[in-house]
Amino acid sequence: MSTKDHGFYNIKAVEKMTGVAAGTLRVWEHRYQVIQPDRNKAGYRVYSQEDVQTIQWLAQQVKNGVTIGQAVKMLHQHDVLRPISPLVDTGKDALGELHRRIVLALDDYDEQKASAAMEEALSLFSMERVAVELILPILQELGERWARRELSVAHEHFASNFFRARLAAMLCALPANRDLPLVLAACVSGEHHDLGLLIFSIYLRRRGFRVIYLGQDLPTDDLYEVVGELRPRIVSLSVGSRLLVPEVLLIHDQLKDMSKRGAFPMRVCIGGRGLDYDMEAQEHLKGAYVAGSIESWDNWLRALD
Ligand code: B12
């Protein structure tokens, strides 16, 4: 049985949705056999949702400077990039049920049950959906329960470590091809909250960036050193603690200066709850501050020149 969903977009609609010209779509189809739309009774191409997502992914790679040939090769080598269509698209219901099972299992310190539910989630949904629509809401809920003292510190540590290990494994499973534009991701010096940055890194890898994940508490001098050495396209930093915000503003200014002096077009992207209610800092970081929602991430990437 094919997992491909039924086609329902014509070539004009796909052109509009993806920004890839109809002629280019036909060339990609003939030359690379990467998208094989169905035909309707009149013989016109009809594209499925899955086809559209594949085209969007390819278009993003081309925008990033990868040749279409290389992009197709990457797609074949790493099937994980393709959004997985569940055989039965139970979508939100299935995610809600998995959410419930994982929370119950973690409350019970039952790693086996929580892992089984995670595996099920990954067999049904793409990694990004699992990270953003399953793990993130669970973490936010855990954070709130912890703040209301409904969850012990031991429970919070257990759950944080459970997800940290899974998110790190998911990040490793996504390609980090050297041809892709480079992102350095790190928590600033003194910062240990890295679950949000891990999710953002998965999001970026799924969009065709090569993310080097530097993790928690990166000393500032070492950050400057690695930026000078690797000259990344993007530096993405996380700051969870409000106390670290003044240091983050200095880091931001210094990085912008390095990019200017070194003449490499680096963009800085800074997020984390430390900045959430600090309007002054957000103003200082204009163009670099990115809020915690997927919409903000999409908007920031769209505006990337
Ligand atoms: C789990 C947790 C921990 C874990 C972290 C594990 C880990 N590996 O990340 C551990 C136990 C290590 C920890 C330690 C501490 N914690 Co703590 N911790 C939490 C808790 C319960 C949940 C945080 C979490 O992971 N949320 C889920 C993630 C996904 O959310 P997030 O990090 O905010 O990320 C989202 C956005 O901010 C954004 N984002 C984050 N980074 C980036 C980066 C970029 C580039 C972008 C675009 C977006 C982005 O995207 C995410 C999606 O929306 C919160 C309580 C709460 N209510 O949230 C406290 C909390 C964050 N901790 C807090 C504190 C004070 C501490 C400690 C100082 C406690 C102590 N006294 O020891 C230490 C020190 C940590 C340090 N030096 O950094 C405070 C922070 C207060 C503040 N803002 O200043 C909180 C809010 C608790 C509280 N109410 O006091 N903590």
Tab-separated table of C-alpha atoms and ligand atoms in Angstrom:
chain	number	residue	atom	x	y	z
A	1	MET	CA	0.000	0.000	0.000
A	2	SER	CA	1.336	3.398	-0.917
A	3	THR	CA	1.739	5.949	1.827
A	4	LYS	CA	1.471	8.741	-0.727
A	5	ASP	CA	-1.536	10.952	-0.115
A	6	HIS	CA	-3.819	11.675	-3.049
A	7	GLY	CA	-2.860	14.480	-5.386
A	8	PHE	CA	-5.036	17.530	-5.452
A	9	TYR	CA	-2.921	20.544	-6.436
A	10	ASN	CA	-2.424	21.480	-10.086
A	11	ILE	CA	0.928	22.769	-11.324
A	12	LYS	CA	-0.134	26.437	-11.124
A	13	ALA	CA	-1.134	26.033	-7.466
A	14	VAL	CA	2.187	24.351	-6.702
A	15	GLU	CA	4.067	27.140	-8.473
A	16	LYS	CA	2.247	29.666	-6.265
A	17	MET	CA	2.809	27.710	-3.053
A	18	THR	CA	6.484	26.915	-3.574
A	19	GLY	CA	7.742	29.764	-5.751
A	20	VAL	CA	9.198	27.179	-8.188
A	21	ALA	CA	8.190	27.899	-11.790
A	22	ALA	CA	6.066	25.294	-13.593
A	23	GLY	CA	8.786	24.820	-16.225
A	24	THR	CA	11.366	24.124	-13.505
A	25	LEU	CA	9.029	21.622	-11.871
A	26	ARG	CA	8.733	19.731	-15.150
A	27	VAL	CA	12.519	19.755	-15.588
A	28	TRP	CA	13.052	18.443	-12.035
A	29	GLU	CA	10.514	15.701	-12.721
A	30	HIS	CA	12.073	14.547	-16.003
A	31	ARG	CA	15.727	15.011	-15.168
A	32	TYR	CA	15.800	13.849	-11.562
A	33	GLN	CA	12.624	11.767	-11.218
A	34	VAL	CA	12.347	13.219	-7.766
A	35	ILE	CA	8.700	14.233	-7.860
A	36	GLN	CA	6.284	11.992	-9.676
A	37	PRO	CA	2.874	13.678	-9.654
A	38	ASP	CA	-0.216	11.686	-10.553
A	39	ARG	CA	-2.237	12.615	-13.617
A	40	ASN	CA	-5.945	13.407	-13.619
A	41	LYS	CA	-8.374	12.109	-16.215
A	42	ALA	CA	-7.535	14.976	-18.545
A	43	GLY	CA	-3.831	14.087	-18.263
A	44	TYR	CA	-2.824	17.093	-16.163
A	45	ARG	CA	-0.390	16.745	-13.295
A	46	VAL	CA	-1.829	16.660	-9.783
A	47	TYR	CA	0.533	17.033	-6.852
A	48	SER	CA	0.028	15.653	-3.357
A	49	GLN	CA	0.743	17.481	-0.088
A	50	GLU	CA	3.858	15.305	0.247
A	51	ASP	CA	5.042	16.380	-3.243
A	52	VAL	CA	4.567	20.027	-2.267
A	53	GLN	CA	6.629	19.572	0.909
A	54	THR	CA	9.396	17.862	-1.055
A	55	ILE	CA	9.448	20.709	-3.598
A	56	GLN	CA	9.561	23.278	-0.786
A	57	TRP	CA	12.500	21.462	0.754
A	58	LEU	CA	14.348	21.296	-2.584
A	59	ALA	CA	13.621	24.982	-3.256
A	60	GLN	CA	15.060	25.900	0.147
A	61	GLN	CA	18.286	24.007	-0.637
A	62	VAL	CA	18.616	25.761	-3.985
A	63	LYS	CA	18.036	29.103	-2.233
A	64	ASN	CA	20.825	28.131	0.167
A	65	GLY	CA	23.195	27.702	-2.766
A	66	VAL	CA	23.075	23.906	-3.123
A	67	THR	CA	22.727	22.654	-6.714
A	68	ILE	CA	19.511	20.830	-7.502
A	69	GLY	CA	21.507	17.677	-8.301
A	70	GLN	CA	23.139	17.713	-4.873
A	71	ALA	CA	19.833	18.436	-3.182
A	72	VAL	CA	18.183	15.446	-4.849
A	73	LYS	CA	21.102	13.249	-3.804
A	74	MET	CA	20.728	14.431	-0.206
A	75	LEU	CA	17.034	13.721	-0.301
A	76	HIS	CA	17.662	10.139	-1.415
A	77	GLN	CA	20.493	9.582	1.040
A	78	HIS	CA	18.515	10.899	3.984
A	79	ASP	CA	14.952	9.808	3.625
A	80	VAL	CA	14.342	11.319	7.079
A	81	LEU	CA	14.045	14.696	5.382
A	82	ARG	CA	10.821	13.687	3.803
A	83	PRO	CA	7.805	14.372	5.917
A	84	ILE	CA	6.326	11.027	6.814
A	85	SER	CA	2.695	10.689	5.943
A	86	PRO	CA	0.993	8.503	8.484
A	87	LEU	CA	-0.979	5.661	6.907
A	88	VAL	CA	-3.974	6.875	8.811
A	89	ASP	CA	-3.769	10.616	9.279
A	90	THR	CA	-5.078	10.856	12.778
A	91	GLY	CA	-2.893	13.992	13.229
A	92	LYS	CA	-3.845	16.012	16.258
A	93	ASP	CA	-5.775	13.167	17.940
A	94	ALA	CA	-2.801	10.824	17.740
A	95	LEU	CA	-0.442	13.511	19.038
A	96	GLY	CA	-2.835	14.263	21.906
A	97	GLU	CA	-2.988	10.603	22.849
A	98	LEU	CA	0.811	10.235	22.672
A	99	HIS	CA	1.196	13.386	24.772
A	100	ARG	CA	-1.073	11.895	27.438
A	101	ARG	CA	0.750	8.552	27.453
A	102	ILE	CA	4.210	10.141	27.694
A	103	VAL	CA	3.213	12.444	30.561
A	104	LEU	CA	1.659	9.555	32.492
A	105	ALA	CA	4.723	7.360	31.912
A	106	LEU	CA	7.152	10.072	32.993
A	107	ASP	CA	5.081	10.856	36.088
A	108	ASP	CA	5.467	7.173	36.910
A	109	TYR	CA	9.262	7.175	36.139
A	110	ASP	CA	8.429	4.564	33.471
A	111	GLU	CA	11.105	5.167	30.865
A	112	GLN	CA	10.191	2.066	28.879
A	113	LYS	CA	6.612	3.196	28.303
A	114	ALA	CA	7.657	6.762	27.540
A	115	SER	CA	10.262	5.499	25.030
A	116	ALA	CA	7.737	3.205	23.353
A	117	ALA	CA	5.372	6.155	22.896
A	118	MET	CA	8.218	8.275	21.495
A	119	GLU	CA	9.111	5.539	19.003
A	120	GLU	CA	5.500	5.317	17.948
A	121	ALA	CA	5.419	9.085	17.476
A	122	LEU	CA	8.529	8.967	15.274
A	123	SER	CA	7.045	6.176	13.168
A	124	LEU	CA	3.954	8.287	12.497
A	125	PHE	CA	5.241	11.846	12.236
A	126	SER	CA	8.260	13.755	10.979
A	127	MET	CA	10.955	14.609	13.534
A	128	GLU	CA	10.039	18.246	13.378
A	129	ARG	CA	6.411	17.551	14.225
A	130	VAL	CA	7.463	15.320	17.077
A	131	ALA	CA	9.834	17.987	18.406
A	132	VAL	CA	7.526	20.965	17.955
A	133	GLU	CA	4.049	19.523	18.388
A	134	LEU	CA	4.706	16.782	20.907
A	135	ILE	CA	7.867	17.368	22.943
A	136	LEU	CA	7.652	21.165	23.193
A	137	PRO	CA	4.101	21.285	24.635
A	138	ILE	CA	4.995	18.509	27.091
A	139	LEU	CA	8.071	20.450	28.239
A	140	GLN	CA	6.048	23.653	28.600
A	141	GLU	CA	3.436	21.789	30.618
A	142	LEU	CA	6.134	20.208	32.805
A	143	GLY	CA	7.667	23.660	33.383
A	144	GLU	CA	4.313	25.061	34.497
A	145	ARG	CA	3.574	22.102	36.763
A	146	TRP	CA	7.047	22.413	38.244
A	147	ALA	CA	6.465	26.145	38.897
A	148	ARG	CA	3.147	25.335	40.628
A	149	ARG	CA	5.052	22.778	42.722
A	150	GLU	CA	2.884	19.969	41.361
A	151	LEU	CA	5.996	18.223	40.105
A	152	SER	CA	9.019	17.367	42.200
A	153	VAL	CA	12.519	18.459	41.211
A	154	ALA	CA	13.384	14.786	40.731
A	155	HIS	CA	10.506	14.378	38.282
A	156	GLU	CA	11.535	17.526	36.402
A	157	HIS	CA	15.159	16.311	36.179
A	158	PHE	CA	14.031	12.870	35.022
A	159	ALA	CA	11.768	14.313	32.316
A	160	SER	CA	14.319	16.946	31.174
A	161	ASN	CA	16.999	14.288	30.810
A	162	PHE	CA	14.626	11.929	29.028
A	163	PHE	CA	13.842	14.586	26.392
A	164	ARG	CA	17.372	15.946	26.182
A	165	ALA	CA	18.638	12.485	25.169
A	166	ARG	CA	15.835	12.026	22.607
A	167	LEU	CA	16.228	15.497	21.097
A	168	ALA	CA	19.993	15.036	20.800
A	169	ALA	CA	19.467	11.687	19.039
A	170	MET	CA	16.924	13.252	16.676
A	171	LEU	CA	19.332	16.067	15.854
A	172	CYS	CA	22.110	13.556	15.086
A	173	ALA	CA	19.803	11.593	12.785
A	174	LEU	CA	19.325	14.614	10.530
A	175	PRO	CA	21.975	15.309	7.882
A	176	ALA	CA	24.833	17.694	8.567
A	177	ASN	CA	26.210	17.751	5.042
A	178	ARG	CA	29.207	20.080	4.689
A	179	ASP	CA	27.750	21.737	1.564
A	180	LEU	CA	24.900	23.221	3.560
A	181	PRO	CA	25.015	26.714	5.068
A	182	LEU	CA	26.513	26.560	8.523
A	183	VAL	CA	24.819	27.420	11.790
A	184	LEU	CA	26.597	27.451	15.147
A	185	ALA	CA	24.177	26.887	18.020
A	186	ALA	CA	25.133	27.464	21.638
A	187	CYS	CA	23.873	28.458	25.040
A	188	VAL	CA	25.728	31.517	26.228
A	189	SER	CA	28.235	31.273	29.049
A	190	GLY	CA	26.481	30.352	32.305
A	191	GLU	CA	23.358	29.058	30.567
A	192	HIS	CA	22.307	25.442	31.121
A	193	HIS	CA	18.774	25.450	29.721
A	194	ASP	CA	19.315	23.974	26.265
A	195	LEU	CA	16.108	22.101	25.426
A	196	GLY	CA	14.652	25.050	23.490
A	197	LEU	CA	17.881	25.455	21.503
A	198	LEU	CA	17.899	21.730	20.682
A	199	ILE	CA	14.379	22.018	19.268
A	200	PHE	CA	15.355	25.102	17.273
A	201	SER	CA	18.413	23.224	15.940
A	202	ILE	CA	16.226	20.343	14.760
A	203	TYR	CA	13.977	22.891	13.067
A	204	LEU	CA	16.989	24.423	11.261
A	205	ARG	CA	18.457	21.101	10.183
A	206	ARG	CA	15.104	20.100	8.728
A	207	ARG	CA	15.222	23.294	6.697
A	208	GLY	CA	18.551	22.418	5.166
A	209	PHE	CA	21.096	24.032	7.453
A	210	ARG	CA	24.166	22.300	8.800
A	211	VAL	CA	23.928	22.932	12.529
A	212	ILE	CA	26.978	22.465	14.717
A	213	TYR	CA	25.494	22.085	18.164
A	214	LEU	CA	27.825	23.425	20.855
A	215	GLY	CA	25.444	22.870	23.770
A	216	GLN	CA	25.289	24.414	27.213
A	217	ASP	CA	27.423	27.107	28.821
A	218	LEU	CA	29.871	28.002	26.045
A	219	PRO	CA	32.512	30.433	27.356
A	220	THR	CA	32.292	33.713	25.458
A	221	ASP	CA	35.933	33.760	24.300
A	222	ASP	CA	35.542	30.267	22.903
A	223	LEU	CA	32.424	31.376	21.059
A	224	TYR	CA	34.358	34.212	19.401
A	225	GLU	CA	37.190	31.851	18.538
A	226	VAL	CA	34.969	29.275	16.826
A	227	VAL	CA	33.030	31.994	14.974
A	228	GLY	CA	36.309	33.494	13.698
A	229	GLU	CA	37.499	30.071	12.612
A	230	LEU	CA	34.342	28.735	10.943
A	231	ARG	CA	32.685	31.983	9.786
A	232	PRO	CA	29.157	30.566	9.971
A	233	ARG	CA	26.140	31.909	8.113
A	234	ILE	CA	24.142	32.016	11.345
A	235	VAL	CA	25.041	32.031	15.027
A	236	SER	CA	22.065	31.022	17.139
A	237	LEU	CA	22.267	31.641	20.863
A	238	SER	CA	20.010	30.783	23.749
A	239	VAL	CA	19.597	32.701	26.988
A	240	GLY	CA	17.220	31.342	29.598
A	241	SER	CA	18.274	33.421	32.567
A	242	ARG	CA	17.421	37.121	32.780
A	243	LEU	CA	20.691	37.705	34.687
A	244	LEU	CA	22.676	36.851	31.569
A	245	VAL	CA	20.938	39.352	29.302
A	246	PRO	CA	23.485	42.229	29.694
A	247	GLU	CA	26.287	39.858	28.644
A	248	VAL	CA	24.199	38.668	25.688
A	249	LEU	CA	23.810	42.233	24.397
A	250	LEU	CA	27.593	42.638	24.413
A	251	ILE	CA	28.048	39.299	22.655
A	252	HIS	CA	25.552	40.337	19.996
A	253	ASP	CA	27.378	43.616	19.312
A	254	GLN	CA	30.752	41.908	19.225
A	255	LEU	CA	29.510	39.241	16.768
A	256	LYS	CA	28.049	41.862	14.451
A	257	ASP	CA	31.340	43.691	14.569
A	258	MET	CA	33.272	40.506	13.746
A	259	SER	CA	31.032	39.898	10.752
A	260	LYS	CA	31.555	43.450	9.513
A	261	ARG	CA	35.305	43.516	10.043
A	262	GLY	CA	35.804	40.020	8.654
A	263	ALA	CA	33.481	40.755	5.713
A	264	PHE	CA	31.444	37.570	6.076
A	265	PRO	CA	27.652	37.882	5.988
A	266	MET	CA	26.817	36.300	9.323
A	267	ARG	CA	23.384	36.665	10.929
A	268	VAL	CA	22.856	36.428	14.666
A	269	CYS	CA	19.715	34.841	16.061
A	270	ILE	CA	19.023	34.978	19.795
A	271	GLY	CA	16.142	33.421	21.714
A	272	GLY	CA	15.210	32.042	25.090
A	273	ARG	CA	12.942	32.913	27.952
A	274	GLY	CA	15.482	35.296	29.501
A	275	LEU	CA	14.496	37.800	26.811
A	276	ASP	CA	10.771	37.141	26.785
A	277	TYR	CA	9.629	40.208	28.727
A	278	ASP	CA	12.687	42.426	28.302
A	279	MET	CA	11.495	44.928	25.705
A	280	GLU	CA	14.629	47.045	25.971
A	281	ALA	CA	16.851	44.077	25.206
A	282	GLN	CA	14.553	43.007	22.376
A	283	GLU	CA	14.854	46.490	20.895
A	284	HIS	CA	18.658	46.359	21.193
A	285	LEU	CA	18.613	42.973	19.473
A	286	LYS	CA	16.287	44.065	16.674
A	287	GLY	CA	16.569	41.632	13.776
A	288	ALA	CA	18.372	39.102	15.987
A	289	TYR	CA	15.838	38.452	18.752
A	290	VAL	CA	13.476	35.612	17.832
A	291	ALA	CA	10.554	34.591	20.033
A	292	GLY	CA	9.677	31.017	20.977
A	293	SER	CA	6.927	30.239	18.452
A	294	ILE	CA	7.314	28.391	15.164
A	295	GLU	CA	5.694	31.348	13.378
A	296	SER	CA	8.490	33.629	14.630
A	297	TRP	CA	11.070	31.100	13.450
A	298	ASP	CA	9.441	30.880	10.005
A	299	ASN	CA	9.262	34.679	9.755
A	300	TRP	CA	12.886	35.123	10.755
A	301	LEU	CA	14.068	32.554	8.202
A	302	ARG	CA	11.905	34.050	5.478
A	303	ALA	CA	13.489	37.439	6.065
A	304	LEU	CA	17.008	35.973	5.852
A	305	ASP	CA	18.735	37.442	2.824
B	1	B12	C1	14.037	22.125	32.929
B	1	B12	C2	14.516	23.321	33.743
B	1	B12	C3	15.827	23.289	34.192
B	1	B12	C4	16.810	22.179	33.825
B	1	B12	C5	17.342	22.461	32.397
B	1	B12	C6	17.659	21.209	31.619
B	1	B12	C7	18.136	21.527	30.236
B	1	B12	N1	19.081	20.730	29.759
B	1	B12	O1	17.689	22.439	29.574
B	1	B12	C8	17.902	22.345	34.920
B	1	B12	C9	17.598	21.424	36.057
B	1	B12	C10	19.333	22.120	34.458
B	1	B12	C11	17.651	23.796	35.361
B	1	B12	C12	18.564	24.514	36.089
B	1	B12	C13	18.351	25.808	36.553
B	1	B12	N2	17.232	26.549	36.405
B	1	B12	CO1	15.725	25.956	35.383
B	1	B12	N3	14.122	25.464	34.730
B	1	B12	C14	13.650	24.413	34.023
B	1	B12	C15	12.144	24.498	33.730
B	1	B12	C16	11.410	23.610	34.726
B	1	B12	C17	11.739	24.131	32.299
B	1	B12	C18	12.560	24.839	31.206
B	1	B12	C19	12.384	24.199	29.864
B	1	B12	O2	13.170	23.377	29.440
B	1	B12	N4	11.309	24.564	29.152
B	1	B12	C20	11.018	24.033	27.841
B	1	B12	C21	11.897	24.722	26.786
B	1	B12	C22	11.613	24.127	25.418
B	1	B12	O3	11.527	26.091	26.790
B	1	B12	P1	12.595	27.270	26.615
B	1	B12	O4	13.912	26.885	27.096
B	1	B12	O5	11.987	28.517	27.151
B	1	B12	O6	12.710	27.411	25.022
B	1	B12	C23	11.661	27.964	24.248
B	1	B12	C24	11.900	29.432	23.932
B	1	B12	O7	12.469	30.141	24.993
B	1	B12	C25	12.716	29.410	22.687
B	1	B12	N5	14.167	29.370	22.695
B	1	B12	C26	15.022	28.967	23.639
B	1	B12	N6	16.275	29.105	23.211
B	1	B12	C27	16.230	29.611	21.970
B	1	B12	C28	17.243	29.959	21.074
B	1	B12	C29	16.897	30.486	19.836
B	1	B12	C30	17.970	30.877	18.870
B	1	B12	C31	15.528	30.654	19.490
B	1	B12	C32	15.162	31.199	18.178
B	1	B12	C33	14.531	30.302	20.396
B	1	B12	C34	14.893	29.789	21.616
B	1	B12	O8	12.312	28.257	22.020
B	1	B12	C35	11.711	27.301	22.897
B	1	B12	C36	10.372	26.992	22.297
B	1	B12	O9	9.435	27.952	22.545
B	1	B12	C37	11.867	26.033	33.970
B	1	B12	C38	10.482	26.354	34.553
B	1	B12	C39	9.507	26.841	33.530
B	1	B12	N7	8.405	27.358	33.994
B	1	B12	O10	9.721	26.779	32.349
B	1	B12	C40	12.998	26.431	34.942
B	1	B12	C41	13.587	27.820	34.827
B	1	B12	C42	13.830	28.146	33.362
B	1	B12	N8	14.909	27.672	35.561
B	1	B12	C43	15.217	28.696	36.237
B	1	B12	C44	16.364	28.748	37.073
B	1	B12	C45	16.489	30.022	37.918
B	1	B12	C46	17.300	27.709	37.116
B	1	B12	C47	18.524	27.605	38.024
B	1	B12	C48	19.299	28.895	38.238
B	1	B12	C49	17.981	27.023	39.328
B	1	B12	C50	18.929	26.880	40.463
B	1	B12	N9	18.650	27.669	41.455
B	1	B12	O11	19.818	26.058	40.384
B	1	B12	C51	19.383	26.518	37.381
B	1	B12	C52	20.581	27.074	36.667
B	1	B12	C53	20.602	26.922	35.191
B	1	B12	C54	21.668	27.679	34.503
B	1	B12	N10	22.809	28.005	35.049
B	1	B12	O12	21.415	27.976	33.366
B	1	B12	C55	14.221	29.828	36.095
B	1	B12	C56	14.731	30.925	35.128
B	1	B12	C57	14.352	32.319	35.596
B	1	B12	C58	14.889	33.352	34.640
B	1	B12	N11	14.274	33.510	33.459
B	1	B12	O13	15.843	33.985	34.937
B	1	B12	C59	12.940	29.052	35.616
B	1	B12	C60	11.957	29.849	34.749
B	1	B12	C61	12.249	28.537	36.882
B	1	B12	C62	11.737	29.666	37.764
B	1	B12	N12	10.491	30.046	37.642
B	1	B12	O14	12.474	30.160	38.572
B	1	B12	N13	16.458	24.212	35.005
